[in-house]
XYZ file of C-alpha atoms in Angstrom:
557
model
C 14.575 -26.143 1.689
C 17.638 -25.920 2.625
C 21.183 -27.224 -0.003
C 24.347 -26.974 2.883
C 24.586 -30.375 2.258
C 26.483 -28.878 -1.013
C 29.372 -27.487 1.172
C 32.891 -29.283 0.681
C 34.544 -30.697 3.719
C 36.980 -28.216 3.276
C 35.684 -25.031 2.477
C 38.326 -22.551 3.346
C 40.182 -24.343 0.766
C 37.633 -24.403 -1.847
C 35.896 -20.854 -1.221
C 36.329 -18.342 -4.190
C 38.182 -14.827 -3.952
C 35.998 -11.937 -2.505
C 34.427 -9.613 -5.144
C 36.440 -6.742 -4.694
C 33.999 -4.183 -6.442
C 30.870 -5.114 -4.395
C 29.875 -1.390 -3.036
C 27.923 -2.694 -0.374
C 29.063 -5.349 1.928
C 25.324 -6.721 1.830
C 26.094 -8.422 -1.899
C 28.483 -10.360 0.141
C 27.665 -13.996 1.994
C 25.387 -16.660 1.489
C 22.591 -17.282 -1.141
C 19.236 -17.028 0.767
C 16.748 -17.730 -2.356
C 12.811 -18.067 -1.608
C 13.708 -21.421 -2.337
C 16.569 -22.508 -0.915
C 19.800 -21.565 0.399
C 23.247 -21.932 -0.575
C 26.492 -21.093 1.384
C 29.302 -18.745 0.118
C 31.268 -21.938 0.067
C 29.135 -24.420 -1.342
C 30.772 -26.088 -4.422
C 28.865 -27.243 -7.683
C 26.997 -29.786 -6.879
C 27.497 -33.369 -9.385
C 23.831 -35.437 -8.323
C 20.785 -34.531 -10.392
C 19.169 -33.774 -6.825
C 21.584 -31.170 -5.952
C 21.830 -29.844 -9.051
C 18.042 -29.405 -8.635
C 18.371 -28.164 -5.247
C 20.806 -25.449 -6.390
C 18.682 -24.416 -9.218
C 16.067 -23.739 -6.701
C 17.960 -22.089 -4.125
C 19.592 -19.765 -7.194
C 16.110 -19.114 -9.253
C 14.572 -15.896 -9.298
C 16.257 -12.940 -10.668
C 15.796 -14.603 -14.114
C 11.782 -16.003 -13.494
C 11.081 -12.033 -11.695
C 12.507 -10.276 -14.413
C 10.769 -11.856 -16.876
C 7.321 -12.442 -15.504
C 7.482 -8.510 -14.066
C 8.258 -7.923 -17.972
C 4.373 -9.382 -18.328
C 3.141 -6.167 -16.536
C -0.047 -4.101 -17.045
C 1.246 -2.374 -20.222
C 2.227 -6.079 -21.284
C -1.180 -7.113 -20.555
C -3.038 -4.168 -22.317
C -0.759 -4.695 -25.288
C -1.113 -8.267 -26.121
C -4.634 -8.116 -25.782
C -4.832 -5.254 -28.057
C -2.851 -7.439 -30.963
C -5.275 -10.084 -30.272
C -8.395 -7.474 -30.002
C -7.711 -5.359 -33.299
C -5.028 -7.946 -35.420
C -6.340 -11.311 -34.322
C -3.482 -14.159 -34.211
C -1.438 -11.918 -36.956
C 1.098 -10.447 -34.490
C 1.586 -13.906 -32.481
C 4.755 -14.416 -34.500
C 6.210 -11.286 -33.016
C 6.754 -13.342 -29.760
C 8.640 -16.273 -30.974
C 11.133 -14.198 -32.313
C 11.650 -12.201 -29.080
C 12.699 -15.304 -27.121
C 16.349 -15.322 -28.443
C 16.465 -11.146 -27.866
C 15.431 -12.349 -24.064
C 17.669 -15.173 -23.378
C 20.818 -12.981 -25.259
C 20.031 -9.762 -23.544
C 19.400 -11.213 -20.197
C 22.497 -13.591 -20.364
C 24.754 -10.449 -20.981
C 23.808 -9.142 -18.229
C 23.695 -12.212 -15.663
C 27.563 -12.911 -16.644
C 28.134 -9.030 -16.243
C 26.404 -9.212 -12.479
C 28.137 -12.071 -11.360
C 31.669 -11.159 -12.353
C 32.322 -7.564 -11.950
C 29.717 -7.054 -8.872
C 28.975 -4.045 -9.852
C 25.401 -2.425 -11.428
C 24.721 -1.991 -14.705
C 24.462 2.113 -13.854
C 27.722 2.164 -12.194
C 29.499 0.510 -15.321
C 28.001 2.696 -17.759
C 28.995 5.547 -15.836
C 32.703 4.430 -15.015
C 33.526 3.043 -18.510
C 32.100 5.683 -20.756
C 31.742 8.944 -18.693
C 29.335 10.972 -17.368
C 27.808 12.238 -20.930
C 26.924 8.857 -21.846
C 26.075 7.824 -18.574
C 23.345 10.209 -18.501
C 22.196 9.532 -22.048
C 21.971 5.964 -20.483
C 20.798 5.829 -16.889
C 18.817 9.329 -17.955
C 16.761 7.803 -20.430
C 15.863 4.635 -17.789
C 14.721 6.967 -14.978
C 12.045 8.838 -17.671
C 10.862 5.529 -19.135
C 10.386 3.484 -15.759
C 8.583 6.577 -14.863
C 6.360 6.548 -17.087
C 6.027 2.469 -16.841
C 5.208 2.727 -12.898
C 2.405 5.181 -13.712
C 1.017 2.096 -16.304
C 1.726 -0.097 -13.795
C -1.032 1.693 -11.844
C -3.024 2.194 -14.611
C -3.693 -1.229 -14.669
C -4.232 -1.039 -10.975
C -6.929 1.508 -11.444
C -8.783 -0.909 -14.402
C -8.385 -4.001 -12.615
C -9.965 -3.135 -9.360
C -12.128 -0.742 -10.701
C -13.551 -3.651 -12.965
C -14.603 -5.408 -9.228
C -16.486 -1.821 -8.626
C -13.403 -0.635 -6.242
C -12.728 3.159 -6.493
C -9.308 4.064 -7.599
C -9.051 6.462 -4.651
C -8.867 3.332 -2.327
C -7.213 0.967 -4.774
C -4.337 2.884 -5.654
C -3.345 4.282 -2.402
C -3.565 0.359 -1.622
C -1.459 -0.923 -3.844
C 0.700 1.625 -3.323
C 1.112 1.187 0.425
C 1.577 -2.506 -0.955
C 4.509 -1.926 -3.071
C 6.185 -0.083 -0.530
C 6.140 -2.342 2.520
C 7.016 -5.642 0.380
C 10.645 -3.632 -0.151
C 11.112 -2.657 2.529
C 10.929 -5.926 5.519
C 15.565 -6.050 5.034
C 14.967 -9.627 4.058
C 15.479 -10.746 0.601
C 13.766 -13.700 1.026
C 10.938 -12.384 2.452
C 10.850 -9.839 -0.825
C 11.512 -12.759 -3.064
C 8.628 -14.946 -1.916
C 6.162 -11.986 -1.940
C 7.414 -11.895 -6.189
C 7.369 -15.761 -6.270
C 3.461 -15.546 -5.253
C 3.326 -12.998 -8.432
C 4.951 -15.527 -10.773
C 2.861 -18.043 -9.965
C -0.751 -16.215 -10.447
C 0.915 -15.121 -13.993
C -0.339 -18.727 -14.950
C -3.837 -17.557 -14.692
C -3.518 -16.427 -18.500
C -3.840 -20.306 -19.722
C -7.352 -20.606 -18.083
C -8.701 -17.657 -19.658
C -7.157 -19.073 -23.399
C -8.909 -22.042 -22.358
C -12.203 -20.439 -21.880
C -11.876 -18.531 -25.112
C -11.883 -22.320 -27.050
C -8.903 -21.454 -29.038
C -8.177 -23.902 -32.480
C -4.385 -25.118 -32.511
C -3.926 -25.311 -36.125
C -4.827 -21.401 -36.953
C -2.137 -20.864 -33.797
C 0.907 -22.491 -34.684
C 0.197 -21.401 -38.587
C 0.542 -17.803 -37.139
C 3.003 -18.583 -34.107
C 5.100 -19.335 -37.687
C 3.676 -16.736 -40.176
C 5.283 -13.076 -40.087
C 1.621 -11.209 -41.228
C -0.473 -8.659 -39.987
C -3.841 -8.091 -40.317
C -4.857 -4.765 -43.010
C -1.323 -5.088 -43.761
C 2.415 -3.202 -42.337
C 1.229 0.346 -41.756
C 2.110 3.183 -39.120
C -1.053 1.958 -36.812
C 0.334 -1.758 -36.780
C 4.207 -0.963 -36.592
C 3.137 1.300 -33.402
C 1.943 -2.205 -31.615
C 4.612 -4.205 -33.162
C 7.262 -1.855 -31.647
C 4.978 -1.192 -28.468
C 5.245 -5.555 -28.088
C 8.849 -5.380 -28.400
C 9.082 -2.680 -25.916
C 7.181 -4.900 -23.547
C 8.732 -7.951 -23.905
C 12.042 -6.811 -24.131
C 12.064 -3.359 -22.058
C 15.308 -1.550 -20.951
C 14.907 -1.804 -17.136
C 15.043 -5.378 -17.151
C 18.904 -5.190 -18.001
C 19.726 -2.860 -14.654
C 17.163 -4.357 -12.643
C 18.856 -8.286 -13.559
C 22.141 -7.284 -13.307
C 21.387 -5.510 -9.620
C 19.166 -8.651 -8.620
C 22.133 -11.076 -9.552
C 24.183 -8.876 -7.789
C 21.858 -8.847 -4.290
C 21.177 -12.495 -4.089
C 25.054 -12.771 -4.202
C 25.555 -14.587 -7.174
C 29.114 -15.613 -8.194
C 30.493 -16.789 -11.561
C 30.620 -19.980 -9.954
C 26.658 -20.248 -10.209
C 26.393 -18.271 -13.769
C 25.044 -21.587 -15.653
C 22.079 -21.709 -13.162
C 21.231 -18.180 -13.362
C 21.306 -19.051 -17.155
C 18.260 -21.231 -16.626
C 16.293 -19.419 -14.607
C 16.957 -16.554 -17.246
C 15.824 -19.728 -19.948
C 13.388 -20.555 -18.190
C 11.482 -17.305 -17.411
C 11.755 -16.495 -21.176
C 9.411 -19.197 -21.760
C 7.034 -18.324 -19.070
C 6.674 -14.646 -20.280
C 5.956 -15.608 -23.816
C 3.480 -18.327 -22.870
C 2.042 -15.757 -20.985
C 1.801 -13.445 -23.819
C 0.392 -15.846 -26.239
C -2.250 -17.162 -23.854
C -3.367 -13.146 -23.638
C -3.006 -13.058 -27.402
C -4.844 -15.613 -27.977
C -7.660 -15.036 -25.432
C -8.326 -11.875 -26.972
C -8.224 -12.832 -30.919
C -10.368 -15.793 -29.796
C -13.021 -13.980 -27.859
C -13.643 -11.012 -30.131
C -13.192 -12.272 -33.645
C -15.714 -11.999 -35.585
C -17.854 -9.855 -33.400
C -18.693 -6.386 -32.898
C -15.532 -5.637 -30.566
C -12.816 -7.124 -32.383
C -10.634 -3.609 -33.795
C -12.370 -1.834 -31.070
C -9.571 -2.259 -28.277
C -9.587 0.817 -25.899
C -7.808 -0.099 -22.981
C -7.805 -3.151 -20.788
C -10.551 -2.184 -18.732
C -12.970 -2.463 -21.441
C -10.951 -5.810 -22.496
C -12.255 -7.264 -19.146
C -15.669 -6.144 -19.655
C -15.573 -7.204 -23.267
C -14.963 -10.644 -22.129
C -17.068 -10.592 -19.518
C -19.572 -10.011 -22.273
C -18.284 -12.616 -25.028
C -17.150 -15.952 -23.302
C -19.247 -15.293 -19.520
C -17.965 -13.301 -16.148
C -15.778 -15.825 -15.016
C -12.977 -14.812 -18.298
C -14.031 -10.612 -17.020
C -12.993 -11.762 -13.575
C -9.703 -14.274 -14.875
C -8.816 -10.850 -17.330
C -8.656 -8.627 -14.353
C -7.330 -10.497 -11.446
C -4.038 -11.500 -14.332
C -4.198 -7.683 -14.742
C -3.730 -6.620 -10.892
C -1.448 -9.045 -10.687
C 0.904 -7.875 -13.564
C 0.285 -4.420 -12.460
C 1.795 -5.347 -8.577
C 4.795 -7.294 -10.158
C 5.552 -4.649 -13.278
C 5.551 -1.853 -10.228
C 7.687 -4.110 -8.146
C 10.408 -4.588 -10.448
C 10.536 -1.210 -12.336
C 10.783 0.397 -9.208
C 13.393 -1.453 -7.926
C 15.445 -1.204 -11.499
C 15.456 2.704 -10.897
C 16.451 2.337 -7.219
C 19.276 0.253 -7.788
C 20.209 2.601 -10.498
C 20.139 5.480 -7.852
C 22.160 3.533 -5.295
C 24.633 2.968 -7.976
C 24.972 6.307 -9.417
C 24.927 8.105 -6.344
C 27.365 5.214 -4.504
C 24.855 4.811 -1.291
C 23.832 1.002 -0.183
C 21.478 -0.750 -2.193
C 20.247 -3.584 -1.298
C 17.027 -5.990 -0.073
C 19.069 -7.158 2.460
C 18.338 -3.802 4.364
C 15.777 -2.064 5.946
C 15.028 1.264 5.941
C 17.594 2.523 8.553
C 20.680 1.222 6.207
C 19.160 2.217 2.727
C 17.461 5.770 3.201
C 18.042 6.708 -0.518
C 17.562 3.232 -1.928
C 14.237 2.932 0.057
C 13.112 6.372 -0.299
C 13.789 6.643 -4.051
C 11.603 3.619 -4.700
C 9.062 4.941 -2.292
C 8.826 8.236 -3.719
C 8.608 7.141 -7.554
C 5.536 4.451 -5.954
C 3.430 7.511 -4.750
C 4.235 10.055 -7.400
C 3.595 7.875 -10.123
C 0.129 6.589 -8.267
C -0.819 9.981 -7.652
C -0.471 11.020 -11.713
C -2.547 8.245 -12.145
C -5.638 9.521 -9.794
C -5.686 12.578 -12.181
C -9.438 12.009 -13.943
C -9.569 12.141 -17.895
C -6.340 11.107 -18.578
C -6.334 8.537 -21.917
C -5.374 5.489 -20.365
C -5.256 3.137 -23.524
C -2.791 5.693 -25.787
C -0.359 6.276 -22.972
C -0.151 2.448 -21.928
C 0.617 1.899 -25.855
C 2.800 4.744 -26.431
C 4.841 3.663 -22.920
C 5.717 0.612 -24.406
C 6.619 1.678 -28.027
C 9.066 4.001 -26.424
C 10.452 1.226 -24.305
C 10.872 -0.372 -27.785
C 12.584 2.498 -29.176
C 14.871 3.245 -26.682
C 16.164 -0.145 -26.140
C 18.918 -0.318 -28.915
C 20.538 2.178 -27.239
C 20.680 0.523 -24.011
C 21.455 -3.035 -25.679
C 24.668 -1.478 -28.054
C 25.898 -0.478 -24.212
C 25.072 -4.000 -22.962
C 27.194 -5.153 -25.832
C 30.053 -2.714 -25.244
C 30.579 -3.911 -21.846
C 30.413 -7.599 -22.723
C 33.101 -6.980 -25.065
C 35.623 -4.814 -22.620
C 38.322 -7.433 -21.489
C 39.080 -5.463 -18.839
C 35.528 -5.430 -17.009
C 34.710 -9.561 -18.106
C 38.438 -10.919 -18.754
C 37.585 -14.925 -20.135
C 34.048 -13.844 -19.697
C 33.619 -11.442 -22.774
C 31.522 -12.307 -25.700
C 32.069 -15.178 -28.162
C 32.574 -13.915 -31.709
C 28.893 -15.964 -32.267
C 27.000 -14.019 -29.691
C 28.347 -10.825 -30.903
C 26.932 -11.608 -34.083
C 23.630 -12.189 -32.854
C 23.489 -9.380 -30.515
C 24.643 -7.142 -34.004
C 21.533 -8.457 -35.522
C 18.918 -7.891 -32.600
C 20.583 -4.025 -32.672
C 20.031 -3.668 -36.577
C 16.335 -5.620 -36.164
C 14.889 -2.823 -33.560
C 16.261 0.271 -35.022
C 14.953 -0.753 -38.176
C 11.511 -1.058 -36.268
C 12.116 2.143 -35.050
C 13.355 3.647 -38.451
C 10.059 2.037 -40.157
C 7.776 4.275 -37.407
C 9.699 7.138 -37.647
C 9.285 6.561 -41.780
C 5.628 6.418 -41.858
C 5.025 9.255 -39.815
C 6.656 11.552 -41.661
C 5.557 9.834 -45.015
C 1.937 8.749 -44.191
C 1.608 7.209 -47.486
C 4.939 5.435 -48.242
C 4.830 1.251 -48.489
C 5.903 0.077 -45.804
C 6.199 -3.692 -47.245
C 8.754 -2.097 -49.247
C 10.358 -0.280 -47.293
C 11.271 -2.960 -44.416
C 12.502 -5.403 -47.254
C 14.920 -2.854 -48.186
C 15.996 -1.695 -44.701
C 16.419 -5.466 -43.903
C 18.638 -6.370 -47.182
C 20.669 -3.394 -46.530
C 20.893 -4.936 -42.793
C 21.519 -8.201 -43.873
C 24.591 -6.822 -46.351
C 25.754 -4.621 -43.331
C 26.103 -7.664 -41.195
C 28.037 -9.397 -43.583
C 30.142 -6.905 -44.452
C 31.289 -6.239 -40.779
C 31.765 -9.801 -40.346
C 33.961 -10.624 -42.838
C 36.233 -7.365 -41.860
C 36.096 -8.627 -38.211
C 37.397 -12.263 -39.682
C 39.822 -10.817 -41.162
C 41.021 -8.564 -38.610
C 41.026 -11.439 -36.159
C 43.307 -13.579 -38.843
C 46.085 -11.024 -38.471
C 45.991 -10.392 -33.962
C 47.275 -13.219 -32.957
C 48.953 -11.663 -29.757
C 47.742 -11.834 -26.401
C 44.184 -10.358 -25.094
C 44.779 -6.436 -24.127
C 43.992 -6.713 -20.208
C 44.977 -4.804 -17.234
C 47.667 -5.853 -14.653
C 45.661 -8.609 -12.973
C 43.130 -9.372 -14.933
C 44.730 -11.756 -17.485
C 42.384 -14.804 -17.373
C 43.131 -17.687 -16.093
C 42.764 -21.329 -17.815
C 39.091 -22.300 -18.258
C 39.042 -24.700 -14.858
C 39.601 -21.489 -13.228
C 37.521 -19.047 -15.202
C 34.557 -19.444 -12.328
C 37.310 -17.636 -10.369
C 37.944 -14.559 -12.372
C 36.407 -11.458 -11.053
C 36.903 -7.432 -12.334
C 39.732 -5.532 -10.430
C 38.815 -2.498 -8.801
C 37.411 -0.063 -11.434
C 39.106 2.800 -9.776
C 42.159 0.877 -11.452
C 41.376 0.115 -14.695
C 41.896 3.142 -17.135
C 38.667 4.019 -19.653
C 38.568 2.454 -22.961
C 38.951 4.930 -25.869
C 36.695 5.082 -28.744
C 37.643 5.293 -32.231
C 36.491 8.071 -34.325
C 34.180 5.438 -35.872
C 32.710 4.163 -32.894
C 32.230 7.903 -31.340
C 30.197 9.432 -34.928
C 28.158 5.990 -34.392
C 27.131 6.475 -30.895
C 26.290 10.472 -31.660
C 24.359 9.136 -34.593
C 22.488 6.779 -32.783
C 21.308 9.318 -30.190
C 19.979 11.383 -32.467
C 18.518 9.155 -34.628
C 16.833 7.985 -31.307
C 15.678 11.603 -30.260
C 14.030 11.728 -33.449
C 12.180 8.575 -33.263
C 10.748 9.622 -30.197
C 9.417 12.822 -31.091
C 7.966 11.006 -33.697
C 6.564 8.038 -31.409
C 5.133 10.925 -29.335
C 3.261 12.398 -32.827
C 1.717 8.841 -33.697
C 0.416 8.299 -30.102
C -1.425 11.788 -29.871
C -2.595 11.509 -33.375
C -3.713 7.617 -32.062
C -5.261 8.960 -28.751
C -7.325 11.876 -31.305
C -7.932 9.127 -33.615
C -10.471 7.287 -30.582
């Protein structure tokens, strides 16, 4: 499919400014989508059909990062909630569509206007200390997610009676050549075939005769089965961590940046990011439900181990066919988890270490960028062919860390949407600020409440997230009514750099970062600075707790 029919007559007239901060000169040019193409100087298109036709050409980044998000640690963990809770965690995912859609869209506008990776920014706006804290803490966690992406490799195949010493190496060897043909297309059709086997999960909901009514009560019904206790806040965090993980902010912002994206095409990006949130959590809630479906009320249900014995289970409970449907939706999450967690930490190389970076080349053009992502593939799958290893507790305790670890990453995500300098008109409305506030507060509390009832084994934790909420809900309003009022007395002009005052809105599409060589580093008030050291420790203490609770979980089975 191909959308030049969108170019003006006169396109040398109508073309937008070069990015200037573009590092490599691949994240230049035309839009070559798996679906379509678009030219450098295509205009927005006015028809329905070309609208359509752009959406096409322009989707991806949004639908990959997403689906990839429904990866083998995804899988194992929503069929554990439905396995040991039932439907009494399906709530969890409704409310994780707006953190999705707000994180994500942060990040699309940040890729399309400055150009530059979400590593890079980090590191050039707040320093090297913070940029390690940052792009340090992403390289250990999509570690450790690559080696559960093979995990589920291992179950999945080995659930057809394949060996792990031939599937592994296998999918491996997969991973690596899809990356590396120096066609994005090519790369982006190989994740499109991904996305579209994700949709496997509504057959095997189908086959576990699921009952509407008990679904939307608890699609609507914050509960948990046995009640809020260390065990269950483990999962919830571990669902958040899944369906909202860190890399999915670098690897976006990178992907955006790669299939050449301008601001001129943000409000399609925004769809696709729209409309891969929906995908994931249908996804999830087909797995959920599945799971609570097939093992309630029999001798399995609470008895979740890992997702191998998921696919067996339901081999045993609704017939082979749901065994084979479980593990093929497993292989297939494990290829496109690997895919794009990989590729997050590769981009995040190429940006920190300023070597190209890009899809666009092969091998000879990207050593590091290639080589990075090939070297994290066959380290992590050889950790993985090391026998006795307790595949269910470190899939879980993966994805509860991802959970942890992710306010950090999102209070730098909102930093940077709030720098005029970096987004100009494209910084955050005072609305979305408030929101993103809120989704902050929500998953340190989550965090807090772990942390809580490991140390205090015995303390209620009903009680104790009401309070930590009503002291979050009186934070939030007190901050808001000092930022009202501090936004009632500036009424001067916005603080930005020698050209990059915006422009009127008609031309906002226009607007992209000057060089960051030339903008000079925001300073932090004292406030901001004991916050930030606070948070870090806070979150090194969570994790050493997080790292308690799994061992005590893994000794527990």
């Amino acid at each position: 499919m191909n959308t030049t029919a969108l170019a003006p007559k006169n396109p040398a007239v109508l073309a937008p400014p070069g990015r200037r901060n573009v590092l490599d000169d691949a994240h230049l040019g035309d839009i070559h989508g798996a679906l379509g193409t678009l030219r450098a100087t295509d205009i927005r298109p006015r028809s329905r059909r070309r609208r359509l036709l752009a959406l096409l050409a322009i989707m991806g980044p949004g639908l990959i990062v997403m689906v990839g998000d429904n990866d083998a640690g995804g899988i194992a963990t929503y069929s554990q909630a439905g396995q040991n809770y039932k439907l009494t965690l399906l709530w969890t995912l409704l409310l994780l569509i707006p953190v999705l859609v707000v994180n994500q869209e942060m990040v699309v506008r940040l890729g399309a206007v400055t150009g530059v990776g979400h590593a890079r920014l980090i590191i050039e706006r707040f320093g090297k200390f913070w940029g390690a804290f940052s792009v340090g803490d992403l390289f250990i966690l999509n570690f450790l997610t690559i080696v559960t992406e093979f995990i589920g490799v291992a179950l999945a195949l080995g659930y057809f009676g394949v060996s792990n010493y031939i599937a592994v190496p296998v999918a491996a060897g997969a991973l690596i050549a899809m990356t590396m043909t120096g066609s994005f297309r090519r790369w982006e059709r190989f994740m499109y075939v991904f996305v579209v086997t994700n949709f496997i999960a509504i057959p095997l909901a189908i086959l576990s005769h699921p009952h509407l009514e008990p679904i939307l009560h608890a699609a609507v019904t914050p509960r948990v089965a046995g009640g809020f206790n260390s065990t269950s806040m483990l999962l919830i965090i571990a669902i958040v961590g899944t369906t909202v993980a860190p890399w999915q902010l670098f690897f976006q912002q990178s992907n955006v940046i790669d299939k050449r994206i301008t601001p001129r095409w943000i409000n399609y990006e925004r769809a696709d990011t729209v409309i891969g949130s929906v995908v994931v959590i249908l996804g999830a809630a087909a797995l959920m439900v599945a799971s609570a479906f097939a093992f309630g009320g029999t001798k399995l249900q609470g008895q979740f181990a890992d997702a191998g014995t998921v696919a067996a289970g339901l081999a045993h409970t609704l017939g082979p066919a749901a065994g084979a449907l479980f593990a093929v939706a497993l292989l297939n999450a494990a290829i496109i988890g690997a895919a794009a967690v990989t590729l997050a930490s590769s981009y995040a190389f190429g940006d920190v270490f300023r070597r190209p970076h890009s899809l666009h080349h092969g091998l000879s053009k990207a050593r590091l960028f290639h080589g990075s992502y090939a070297a994290m593939v066959v380290l992590a799958a050889v950790i993985v062919l090391i026998p006795g290893a307790p595949l269910g507790t470190i899939t879980t305790a993966v994805q509860a860390l991802a959970g942890v670890l992710l306010p950090s990453a999102t209070v730098f995500l909102l930093l940077l949407c709030n720098d005029k300098a970096v987004l100009g008109p494209w910084t955050n409305p005072t609305w979305l600020n408030a929101i993103a506030s809120a989704i902050v507060g929500v998953l340190v509390i989550l965090s807090a409440i772990l942390t809580a009832t490991v140390l205090f084994p015995q303390i209620n934790v009903t009680l104790l997230t009401e309070i930590l909420f009503a002291a979050l809900a009186a934070g939030l309003a007190a901050t808001g009514l000092y930022v009202a009022r501090g936004r009632r007395r500036d009424t001067g002009p916005l603080d930005l750099p020698a050209g990059a005052r915006p422009q009127v809105p008609a031309n906002r599409e226009h607007w992209t970062m000057p060089s960051l060589e030339l903008l000079d580093r925001p300073t932090w008030s004292r406030t901001r600075t004991i916050g930030m050291y606070t948070l870090r420790g806070y979150l090194v203490l969570a994790v050493l707790m997080l790292i308690v609770k799994a061992i005590e979980a893994g000794i527990g089975h």
